[in-house]
mmCIF file of C-alpha atoms in Angstrom:
data_model
loop_
_atom_site.group_PDB
_atom_site.id
_atom_site.type_symbol
_atom_site.label_atom_id
_atom_site.label_comp_id
_atom_site.label_asym_id
_atom_site.label_seq_id
_atom_site.Cartn_x
_atom_site.Cartn_y
_atom_site.Cartn_z
ATOM 1 C CA GLN P 12 -225.664 -5.791 -42.441
ATOM 2 C CA ALA P 13 -225.962 -9.598 -42.181
ATOM 3 C CA SER P 14 -225.209 -11.393 -38.953
ATOM 4 C CA CYS P 15 -222.678 -14.199 -38.996
ATOM 5 C CA SER P 16 -224.646 -16.495 -36.719
ATOM 6 C CA GLN P 17 -226.771 -17.955 -39.535
ATOM 7 C CA PRO P 18 -225.006 -19.785 -42.387
ATOM 8 C CA THR P 19 -225.787 -18.464 -45.835
ATOM 9 C CA GLY P 20 -225.475 -19.804 -49.381
ATOM 10 C CA ARG P 21 -224.362 -23.410 -49.895
ATOM 11 C CA LEU P 22 -223.741 -24.047 -46.211
ATOM 12 C CA ALA P 23 -227.384 -23.416 -45.352
ATOM 13 C CA ALA P 24 -228.465 -26.168 -47.779
ATOM 14 C CA MET P 25 -226.093 -28.693 -46.142
ATOM 15 C CA SER P 26 -227.439 -28.736 -42.605
ATOM 16 C CA VAL P 27 -225.946 -31.423 -40.372
ATOM 17 C CA SER P 28 -228.130 -33.787 -38.395
ATOM 18 C CA PRO P 29 -227.611 -33.776 -34.602
ATOM 19 C CA GLU P 30 -226.361 -37.396 -34.603
ATOM 20 C CA VAL P 31 -223.627 -36.622 -37.149
ATOM 21 C CA GLN P 32 -222.650 -33.453 -35.295
ATOM 22 C CA ALA P 33 -222.421 -35.394 -32.012
ATOM 23 C CA ALA P 34 -220.209 -38.017 -33.656
ATOM 24 C CA ARG P 35 -217.956 -35.302 -35.096
ATOM 25 C CA ASP P 36 -217.637 -33.621 -31.692
ATOM 26 C CA LYS P 37 -216.798 -36.969 -30.078
ATOM 27 C CA LEU P 38 -214.036 -37.656 -32.646
ATOM 28 C CA LYS P 39 -212.709 -34.117 -32.273
ATOM 29 C CA ALA P 40 -212.514 -34.496 -28.494
ATOM 30 C CA ARG P 41 -210.872 -37.892 -28.812
ATOM 31 C CA PHE P 42 -208.093 -36.830 -31.191
ATOM 32 C CA GLU P 43 -207.453 -33.340 -29.808
ATOM 33 C CA ASN P 44 -204.965 -34.506 -27.184
ATOM 34 C CA VAL P 45 -202.734 -36.512 -29.564
ATOM 35 C CA ARG P 46 -201.406 -33.491 -31.406
ATOM 36 C CA THR P 47 -197.861 -32.415 -30.629
ATOM 37 C CA GLY P 48 -198.355 -28.849 -31.860
ATOM 38 C CA GLY P 49 -201.242 -26.650 -32.861
ATOM 39 C CA LYS P 50 -203.932 -27.107 -35.468
ATOM 40 C CA GLY P 51 -202.512 -28.400 -38.738
ATOM 41 C CA THR P 52 -199.561 -30.313 -37.296
ATOM 42 C CA ALA P 53 -199.125 -34.053 -37.617
ATOM 43 C CA ARG P 54 -200.500 -36.300 -34.918
ATOM 44 C CA ARG P 55 -198.113 -38.018 -32.564
ATOM 45 C CA THR P 56 -197.416 -41.570 -33.692
ATOM 46 C CA LYS P 57 -197.612 -44.339 -31.126
ATOM 47 C CA VAL P 58 -194.169 -45.711 -30.378
ATOM 48 C CA VAL P 59 -194.183 -49.501 -30.382
ATOM 49 C CA LYS P 60 -191.690 -50.970 -27.936
ATOM 50 C CA HIS P 61 -190.403 -54.353 -29.001
ATOM 51 C CA GLN P 62 -189.391 -56.685 -26.213
ATOM 52 C CA ASN P 63 -185.700 -57.309 -26.514
ATOM 53 C CA HIS P 64 -184.485 -60.390 -24.709
ATOM 54 C CA THR P 65 -180.844 -59.904 -25.602
ATOM 55 C CA ALA P 66 -180.302 -57.851 -22.449
ATOM 56 C CA ASP P 67 -181.605 -60.744 -20.333
ATOM 57 C CA ASP P 68 -179.369 -63.181 -22.197
ATOM 58 C CA LYS P 69 -176.345 -60.948 -21.684
ATOM 59 C CA GLN P 70 -177.032 -60.712 -17.948
ATOM 60 C CA LEU P 71 -177.518 -64.470 -17.694
ATOM 61 C CA GLN P 72 -174.294 -65.156 -19.590
ATOM 62 C CA ALA P 73 -172.437 -62.697 -17.349
ATOM 63 C CA GLN P 74 -173.682 -64.488 -14.218
ATOM 64 C CA LEU P 75 -172.774 -67.892 -15.666
ATOM 65 C CA LYS P 76 -169.306 -66.594 -16.486
ATOM 66 C CA ARG P 77 -168.972 -65.289 -12.921
ATOM 67 C CA LEU P 78 -169.839 -68.775 -11.624
ATOM 68 C CA GLY P 79 -167.190 -70.281 -13.884
ATOM 69 C CA ALA P 80 -169.569 -72.172 -16.208
ATOM 70 C CA ASN P 81 -167.987 -73.686 -19.300
ATOM 71 C CA ALA P 82 -169.803 -74.821 -22.452
ATOM 72 C CA ILE P 83 -170.034 -78.570 -22.969
ATOM 73 C CA PRO P 84 -169.897 -79.379 -26.691
ATOM 74 C CA GLY P 85 -171.363 -82.395 -28.450
ATOM 75 C CA ILE P 86 -174.633 -82.829 -26.531
ATOM 76 C CA GLU P 87 -177.373 -83.814 -28.980
ATOM 77 C CA GLU P 88 -180.383 -83.900 -26.653
ATOM 78 C CA VAL P 89 -181.395 -83.342 -23.039
ATOM 79 C CA ASN P 90 -184.422 -84.967 -21.384
ATOM 80 C CA MET P 91 -185.834 -83.897 -18.027
ATOM 81 C CA PHE P 92 -188.284 -86.383 -16.517
ATOM 82 C CA LYS P 93 -191.177 -84.992 -14.505
ATOM 83 C CA GLU P 94 -193.140 -86.866 -11.852
ATOM 84 C CA ASP P 95 -196.372 -86.897 -13.858
ATOM 85 C CA GLY P 96 -194.802 -88.971 -16.650
ATOM 86 C CA THR P 97 -194.062 -86.126 -19.070
ATOM 87 C CA VAL P 98 -190.615 -85.269 -20.379
ATOM 88 C CA ILE P 99 -189.113 -81.864 -21.154
ATOM 89 C CA HIS P 100 -187.128 -82.584 -24.319
ATOM 90 C CA PHE P 101 -184.373 -80.272 -25.588
ATOM 91 C CA ASN P 102 -183.069 -81.026 -29.073
ATOM 92 C CA ALA P 103 -179.519 -79.721 -29.736
ATOM 93 C CA PRO P 104 -179.327 -77.510 -26.616
ATOM 94 C CA LYS P 105 -176.522 -75.292 -25.415
ATOM 95 C CA VAL P 106 -175.276 -76.817 -22.158
ATOM 96 C CA GLN P 107 -172.999 -75.037 -19.715
ATOM 97 C CA ALA P 108 -171.713 -76.540 -16.486
ATOM 98 C CA SER P 109 -169.811 -75.422 -13.437
ATOM 99 C CA VAL P 110 -168.402 -78.400 -11.568
ATOM 100 C CA GLY P 111 -167.334 -76.369 -8.538
ATOM 101 C CA SER P 112 -170.813 -74.994 -7.870
ATOM 102 C CA ASN P 113 -172.616 -78.181 -9.026
ATOM 103 C CA MET P 114 -174.641 -76.235 -11.581
ATOM 104 C CA PHE P 115 -175.856 -77.026 -15.112
ATOM 105 C CA ALA P 116 -177.466 -74.460 -17.426
ATOM 106 C CA ILE P 117 -179.458 -75.742 -20.398
ATOM 107 C CA SER P 118 -180.735 -73.299 -23.010
ATOM 108 C CA GLY P 119 -182.527 -73.842 -26.288
ATOM 109 C CA HIS P 120 -185.923 -74.787 -27.675
ATOM 110 C CA SER P 121 -187.826 -77.257 -25.502
ATOM 111 C CA ASP P 122 -190.876 -79.446 -26.063
ATOM 112 C CA THR P 123 -192.999 -81.094 -23.384
ATOM 113 C CA LYS P 124 -193.786 -84.620 -24.557
ATOM 114 C CA LYS P 125 -195.260 -87.779 -23.099
ATOM 115 C CA LEU P 126 -192.925 -90.632 -22.252
ATOM 116 C CA GLU P 127 -194.595 -92.845 -24.892
ATOM 117 C CA GLU P 128 -193.634 -90.433 -27.680
ATOM 118 C CA LEU P 129 -189.911 -90.782 -26.959
ATOM 119 C CA LEU P 130 -189.810 -94.571 -26.620
ATOM 120 C CA PRO P 131 -187.760 -96.730 -27.445
ATOM 121 C CA GLY P 132 -184.828 -94.330 -27.906
ATOM 122 C CA ILE P 133 -185.119 -93.071 -24.344
ATOM 123 C CA LEU P 134 -184.942 -96.464 -22.595
ATOM 124 C CA ASN P 135 -181.223 -96.218 -21.824
ATOM 125 C CA GLN P 136 -181.809 -92.863 -20.063
ATOM 126 C CA LEU P 137 -184.490 -94.165 -17.705
ATOM 127 C CA GLY P 138 -183.473 -94.722 -14.109
ATOM 128 C CA PRO P 139 -185.095 -96.545 -11.197
ATOM 129 C CA ASP P 140 -187.231 -93.516 -10.364
ATOM 130 C CA ASN P 141 -188.908 -93.731 -13.798
ATOM 131 C CA LEU P 142 -189.772 -97.406 -13.376
ATOM 132 C CA MET P 143 -193.366 -96.710 -12.288
ATOM 133 C CA SER P 144 -194.108 -94.496 -15.293
ATOM 134 C CA LEU P 145 -192.588 -97.134 -17.575
ATOM 135 C CA LYS P 146 -194.856 -99.777 -15.989
ATOM 136 C CA LYS P 147 -197.886 -97.565 -16.621
ATOM 137 C CA VAL P 148 -196.887 -97.193 -20.277
ATOM 138 C CA ALA P 149 -196.451 -100.973 -20.621
ATOM 139 C CA GLU P 150 -199.835 -101.664 -18.971
ATOM 140 C CA SER P 151 -201.649 -99.179 -21.202
ATOM 141 C CA PHE P 152 -199.926 -100.649 -24.266
ATOM 142 C CA ALA P 153 -200.916 -104.188 -23.250
ATOM 143 C CA ALA P 154 -204.509 -103.095 -22.603
ATOM 144 C CA ASN P 155 -204.714 -101.378 -25.983
ATOM 145 C CA SER P 156 -203.278 -104.355 -27.855
ATOM 146 C CA SER P 157 -205.636 -106.847 -26.157
ATOM 147 C CA ALA P 158 -208.617 -104.575 -26.877
ATOM 148 C CA ALA P 159 -207.532 -104.298 -30.516
ATOM 149 C CA ALA P 160 -207.208 -108.091 -30.797
ATOM 150 C CA SER P 161 -210.719 -108.648 -29.429
ATOM 151 C CA THR P 162 -212.257 -106.108 -31.836
ATOM 152 C CA ASP P 163 -210.536 -107.659 -34.868
ATOM 153 C CA ASN P 164 -212.561 -110.888 -34.547
ATOM 154 C CA ASP P 165 -215.871 -108.986 -34.427
ATOM 155 C CA ASP P 166 -215.464 -107.661 -37.956
ATOM 156 C CA ILE P 167 -215.167 -111.131 -39.557
ATOM 157 C CA PRO P 168 -218.484 -112.986 -39.865
ATOM 158 C CA ASP P 169 -218.626 -116.711 -39.138
ATOM 159 C CA VAL P 170 -218.710 -118.656 -42.361
ATOM 160 C CA GLY P 171 -220.061 -122.209 -42.350
ATOM 161 C CA GLU P 172 -218.668 -125.170 -44.223
ATOM 162 C CA ASN P 173 -219.501 -123.849 -47.681
ATOM 163 C CA PHE P 174 -218.572 -120.221 -48.467
ATOM 164 C CA GLU P 175 -220.745 -119.997 -51.571
ATOM 165 C CA ASP P 176 -223.938 -120.923 -49.698
ATOM 166 C CA VAL P 177 -223.345 -118.118 -47.174
ATOM 167 C CA SER P 178 -222.574 -115.539 -49.879
ATOM 168 C CA LYS P 179 -225.758 -116.332 -51.831
ATOM 169 C CA SER P 180 -228.044 -115.710 -48.851
#
């Protein structure tokens, strides 16, 4: 009578190293708790939850409707000027307003740009509070143009009376 504790036949020839056996045990322990049934059943798949912002939009629209906000058609762009000289620029936004509660809601894709990027088309929208940032832009432009003018003369060598004598040497 043979005992079952020792493997016989082909299994005895394929002995497993301790490192491989440890790795197998680690994997077995790791994936044991993801089964929904017993041995042989499919593993539980991870459910991926996608963030759905439509619920937030619906709640926002409901609150705007409660405040009596009406859509304002025909607005091509909205610019919000910040104190640091940058502009939040909305191109083709959806604008809703409630005159009674003095509230405007602007929704759509926005870009944060520097004031220089939107010039000269934005000049008619600038008010007295943006005068300082406009002065800074003008000073930096003047400094850049004067620096460019001084570097242009450095590239051209001084040529004497006769051009051919200078080119031969």
